PDB file of C-alpha atoms in Angstrom:
ATOM      1  CA  MET A  14      94.292  62.441  88.946  1.00 55.00           C
ATOM      2  CA  SER A  15      96.234  64.646  91.332  1.00 59.00           C
ATOM      3  CA  SER A  16     100.014  64.806  91.418  1.00 58.00           C
ATOM      4  CA  ASP A  17      99.994  63.038  94.791  1.00 68.00           C
ATOM      5  CA  ASP A  18      98.017  60.186  93.221  1.00 87.00           C
ATOM      6  CA  VAL A  19     100.325  59.797  90.216  1.00 89.00           C
ATOM      7  CA  MET A  20     103.567  60.020  92.134  1.00 93.00           C
ATOM      8  CA  GLY A  21     102.092  57.963  94.982  1.00 93.00           C
ATOM      9  CA  VAL A  22     101.287  55.074  92.642  1.00 93.00           C
ATOM     10  CA  LEU A  23     104.768  55.183  91.115  1.00 94.00           C
ATOM     11  CA  THR A  24     106.376  55.397  94.550  1.00 95.00           C
ATOM     12  CA  ARG A  25     104.462  52.329  95.725  1.00 95.00           C
ATOM     13  CA  HIS A  26     105.548  50.392  92.627  1.00 93.00           C
ATOM     14  CA  ILE A  27     109.208  51.279  93.206  1.00 94.00           C
ATOM     15  CA  GLU A  28     109.010  50.426  96.896  1.00 94.00           C
ATOM     16  CA  ALA A  29     107.380  47.087  96.108  1.00 93.00           C
ATOM     17  CA  ALA A  30     109.979  46.241  93.459  1.00 92.00           C
ATOM     18  CA  PHE A  31     112.967  47.048  95.687  1.00 91.00           C
ATOM     19  CA  GLN A  32     111.367  46.218  99.051  1.00 93.00           C
ATOM     20  CA  ARG A  33     112.398  49.496 100.666  1.00 93.00           C
ATOM     21  CA  PRO A  34     111.179  53.100 100.864  1.00 95.00           C
ATOM     22  CA  VAL A  35     112.248  55.390  98.019  1.00 94.00           C
ATOM     23  CA  ASP A  36     114.156  57.715 100.374  1.00 93.00           C
ATOM     24  CA  ASP A  37     116.180  54.771 101.710  1.00 93.00           C
ATOM     25  CA  LEU A  38     116.693  53.491  98.188  1.00 92.00           C
ATOM     26  CA  ARG A  39     118.084  56.893  97.125  1.00 90.00           C
ATOM     27  CA  GLN A  40     120.553  56.865 100.009  1.00 90.00           C
ATOM     28  CA  VAL A  41     121.693  53.314  99.279  1.00 88.00           C
ATOM     29  CA  ALA A  42     122.052  54.013  95.557  1.00 86.00           C
ATOM     30  CA  ALA A  43     123.961  57.262  96.178  1.00 86.00           C
ATOM     31  CA  ALA A  44     126.277  55.612  98.708  1.00 87.00           C
ATOM     32  CA  SER A  45     126.946  52.623  96.488  1.00 83.00           C
ATOM     33  CA  GLY A  46     130.448  52.651  95.038  1.00 62.00           C
ATOM     34  CA  ARG A  47     129.171  50.800  91.984  1.00 67.00           C
ATOM     35  CA  VAL A  48     126.105  51.111  89.816  1.00 79.00           C
ATOM     36  CA  HIS A  49     123.095  50.234  91.932  1.00 82.00           C
ATOM     37  CA  PRO A  50     120.216  48.369  90.274  1.00 82.00           C
ATOM     38  CA  ALA A  51     117.857  51.197  91.272  1.00 88.00           C
ATOM     39  CA  THR A  52     119.900  53.990  89.658  1.00 88.00           C
ATOM     40  CA  GLU A  53     118.034  53.992  86.357  1.00 88.00           C
ATOM     41  CA  VAL A  54     114.647  53.653  88.063  1.00 91.00           C
ATOM     42  CA  LEU A  55     115.427  56.566  90.388  1.00 92.00           C
ATOM     43  CA  HIS A  56     116.617  58.639  87.433  1.00 91.00           C
ATOM     44  CA  TRP A  57     113.278  58.163  85.616  1.00 94.00           C
ATOM     45  CA  TYR A  58     111.379  58.680  88.861  1.00 95.00           C
ATOM     46  CA  GLY A  59     113.050  62.092  89.173  1.00 94.00           C
ATOM     47  CA  LEU A  60     112.250  62.932  85.548  1.00 96.00           C
ATOM     48  CA  THR A  61     108.627  61.946  86.128  1.00 96.00           C
ATOM     49  CA  ALA A  62     108.463  64.106  89.270  1.00 95.00           C
ATOM     50  CA  GLU A  63     109.816  67.065  87.282  1.00 96.00           C
ATOM     51  CA  ALA A  64     107.214  66.481  84.581  1.00 96.00           C
ATOM     52  CA  GLN A  65     104.485  66.290  87.223  1.00 96.00           C
ATOM     53  CA  THR A  66     105.548  69.715  88.499  1.00 96.00           C
ATOM     54  CA  VAL A  67     105.092  71.086  84.973  1.00 96.00           C
ATOM     55  CA  VAL A  68     101.629  69.471  84.798  1.00 96.00           C
ATOM     56  CA  ASP A  69     100.651  71.064  88.111  1.00 96.00           C
ATOM     57  CA  ARG A  70     101.786  74.520  86.979  1.00 96.00           C
ATOM     58  CA  ALA A  71     100.017  74.214  83.628  1.00 96.00           C
ATOM     59  CA  GLU A  72      96.793  73.067  85.289  1.00 96.00           C
ATOM     60  CA  ASN A  73      96.963  75.945  87.762  1.00 96.00           C
ATOM     61  CA  ALA A  74      97.507  78.417  84.922  1.00 96.00           C
ATOM     62  CA  LEU A  75      94.504  76.998  83.075  1.00 95.00           C
ATOM     63  CA  LEU A  76      92.295  77.179  86.160  1.00 94.00           C
ATOM     64  CA  ALA A  77      93.362  80.778  86.721  1.00 94.00           C
ATOM     65  CA  ALA A  78      92.687  81.653  83.067  1.00 94.00           C
ATOM     66  CA  ILE A  79      89.256  80.034  83.041  1.00 92.00           C
ATOM     67  CA  GLY A  80      88.140  81.663  86.262  1.00 89.00           C
ATOM     68  CA  PRO A  81      85.301  80.662  88.536  1.00 86.00           C
ATOM     69  CA  VAL A  82      82.695  80.333  85.775  1.00 83.00           C
ATOM     70  CA  PRO A  83      83.887  78.076  82.973  1.00 78.00           C
ATOM     71  CA  GLY A  84      82.515  78.623  79.532  1.00 86.00           C
ATOM     72  CA  GLU A  85      83.703  78.360  75.968  1.00 90.00           C
ATOM     73  CA  LEU A  86      87.482  78.657  75.892  1.00 91.00           C
ATOM     74  CA  THR A  87      89.083  81.691  74.327  1.00 92.00           C
ATOM     75  CA  PRO A  88      92.069  81.194  72.018  1.00 94.00           C
ATOM     76  CA  SER A  89      94.483  82.069  74.836  1.00 94.00           C
ATOM     77  CA  GLN A  90      92.733  79.640  77.207  1.00 94.00           C
ATOM     78  CA  MET A  91      92.835  76.979  74.504  1.00 95.00           C
ATOM     79  CA  ALA A  92      96.588  77.523  74.148  1.00 96.00           C
ATOM     80  CA  ILE A  93      97.003  76.935  77.885  1.00 95.00           C
ATOM     81  CA  ALA A  94      94.802  73.816  77.620  1.00 95.00           C
ATOM     82  CA  HIS A  95      97.163  72.516  74.921  1.00 97.00           C
ATOM     83  CA  GLN A  96     100.087  73.159  77.280  1.00 96.00           C
ATOM     84  CA  VAL A  97      98.322  71.032  79.898  1.00 97.00           C
ATOM     85  CA  ASN A  98      97.829  68.237  77.360  1.00 97.00           C
ATOM     86  CA  THR A  99     101.477  68.390  76.312  1.00 97.00           C
ATOM     87  CA  ALA A 100     102.671  68.351  79.918  1.00 97.00           C
ATOM     88  CA  VAL A 101     100.445  65.364  80.737  1.00 97.00           C
ATOM     89  CA  ALA A 102     101.725  63.493  77.675  1.00 97.00           C
ATOM     90  CA  ALA A 103     105.347  64.114  78.720  1.00 97.00           C
ATOM     91  CA  ARG A 104     104.629  63.001  82.282  1.00 97.00           C
ATOM     92  CA  ASP A 105     102.770  59.906  81.120  1.00 96.00           C
ATOM     93  CA  GLY A 106     105.582  58.978  78.731  1.00 96.00           C
ATOM     94  CA  ARG A 107     108.138  59.172  81.522  1.00 96.00           C
ATOM     95  CA  ALA A 108     105.851  57.185  83.805  1.00 95.00           C
ATOM     96  CA  MET A 109     105.532  54.510  81.108  1.00 94.00           C
ATOM     97  CA  VAL A 110     109.323  54.201  80.907  1.00 94.00           C
ATOM     98  CA  LEU A 111     109.456  53.918  84.676  1.00 93.00           C
ATOM     99  CA  ARG A 112     106.750  51.239  84.733  1.00 91.00           C
ATOM    100  CA  HIS A 113     108.635  49.374  82.001  1.00 93.00           C
ATOM    101  CA  LEU A 114     111.860  49.494  84.010  1.00 92.00           C
ATOM    102  CA  LEU A 115     109.998  48.039  86.981  1.00 91.00           C
ATOM    103  CA  ASP A 116     108.486  45.208  84.923  1.00 89.00           C
ATOM    104  CA  PRO A 117     110.417  42.013  85.725  1.00 82.00           C
ATOM    105  CA  ASN A 118     109.352  40.528  82.380  1.00 80.00           C
ATOM    106  CA  ALA A 119     110.743  43.427  80.325  1.00 71.00           C
ATOM    107  CA  ARG A 120     114.370  42.264  80.306  1.00 57.00           C
ATOM    108  CA  HIS A 121     113.940  40.651  76.873  1.00 49.00           C
ATOM    109  CA  VAL A 122     113.203  44.067  75.354  1.00 50.00           C
ATOM    110  CA  TRP A 123     116.626  45.357  76.373  1.00 48.00           C
ATOM    111  CA  GLY A 124     118.341  42.314  74.878  1.00 48.00           C
ATOM    112  CA  GLY A 125     119.954  41.393  78.175  1.00 48.00           C
ATOM    113  CA  GLU A 126     121.012  43.574  81.048  1.00 52.00           C
ATOM    114  CA  ARG A 127     119.620  47.081  81.201  1.00 51.00           C
ATOM    115  CA  PRO A 128     121.998  49.852  80.084  1.00 51.00           C
ATOM    116  CA  GLN A 129     122.581  51.130  83.626  1.00 52.00           C
ATOM    117  CA  SER A 130     126.274  51.834  83.166  1.00 48.00           C
ATOM    118  CA  ARG A 131     125.433  54.239  80.352  1.00 47.00           C
ATOM    119  CA  ILE A 132     123.557  56.621  82.640  1.00 49.00           C
ATOM    120  CA  ALA A 133     125.180  55.872  85.967  1.00 49.00           C
ATOM    121  CA  SER A 134     127.606  58.767  85.779  1.00 50.00           C
ATOM    122  CA  ARG A 135     124.984  61.382  84.956  1.00 53.00           C
ATOM    123  CA  ALA A 136     121.816  60.105  86.659  1.00 55.00           C
ATOM    124  CA  SER A 137     120.709  61.967  89.727  1.00 59.00           C
ATOM    125  CA  THR A 138     118.887  60.065  92.445  1.00 58.00           C
ATOM    126  CA  ALA A 139     117.630  63.265  94.057  1.00 62.00           C
ATOM    127  CA  LEU A 140     114.137  64.584  93.502  1.00 62.00           C
ATOM    128  CA  PRO A 141     113.747  68.142  92.292  1.00 60.00           C
ATOM    129  CA  PRO A 142     112.723  70.602  95.021  1.00 62.00           C
ATOM    130  CA  ARG A 143     108.999  70.829  95.571  1.00 62.00           C
ATOM    131  CA  PRO A 144     107.364  74.216  95.049  1.00 61.00           C
ATOM    132  CA  PRO A 145     105.573  75.639  98.079  1.00 59.00           C
ATOM    133  CA  ALA A 146     102.015  74.363  98.320  1.00 56.00           C
ATOM    134  CA  SER A 147     100.584  77.881  98.389  1.00 54.00           C
ATOM    135  CA  VAL A 148     102.176  79.000  95.100  1.00 48.00           C
ATOM    136  CA  GLY A 149      99.615  79.038  92.328  1.00 49.00           C
ATOM    137  CA  ARG A 150      97.400  76.364  93.826  1.00 47.00           C
ATOM    138  CA  ALA A 151      93.736  76.674  93.064  1.00 51.00           C
ATOM    139  CA  THR A 152      91.302  75.559  95.708  1.00 46.00           C
ATOM    140  CA  GLY A 153      88.771  72.850  95.149  1.00 47.00           C
ATOM    141  CA  ARG A 154      90.816  70.519  92.987  1.00 42.00           C
TER     142      ARG A 154
END
């Protein structure tokens, strides 16, 4: 699944839950003088986007190491493949937290209100900068 697919699915879930585009939601949450209900969701969305960037870089490194004719992996290629697996696991874990936060039936797990005030002062609603599309991208993915 490409990074656009993963982040696109999560973006659609957020937009459906809050009934507004993510960019608008970021602006509203940032401008809010109090803790906005989307603050925690946007925080985990940003963490997931960062993790997706790591996945993309690791996949590109693996594709570059394998070359145009794949074969049995060398130990160094296998190490890069493990990095890809680790990056995907981190991204998927963050995405699972995000999906949980968006689940309207998950409130019972938190034992009441979600701990938004705990992260409100340190959560960023901004996405990390996107690397240029031409950097390290392999064709044909």
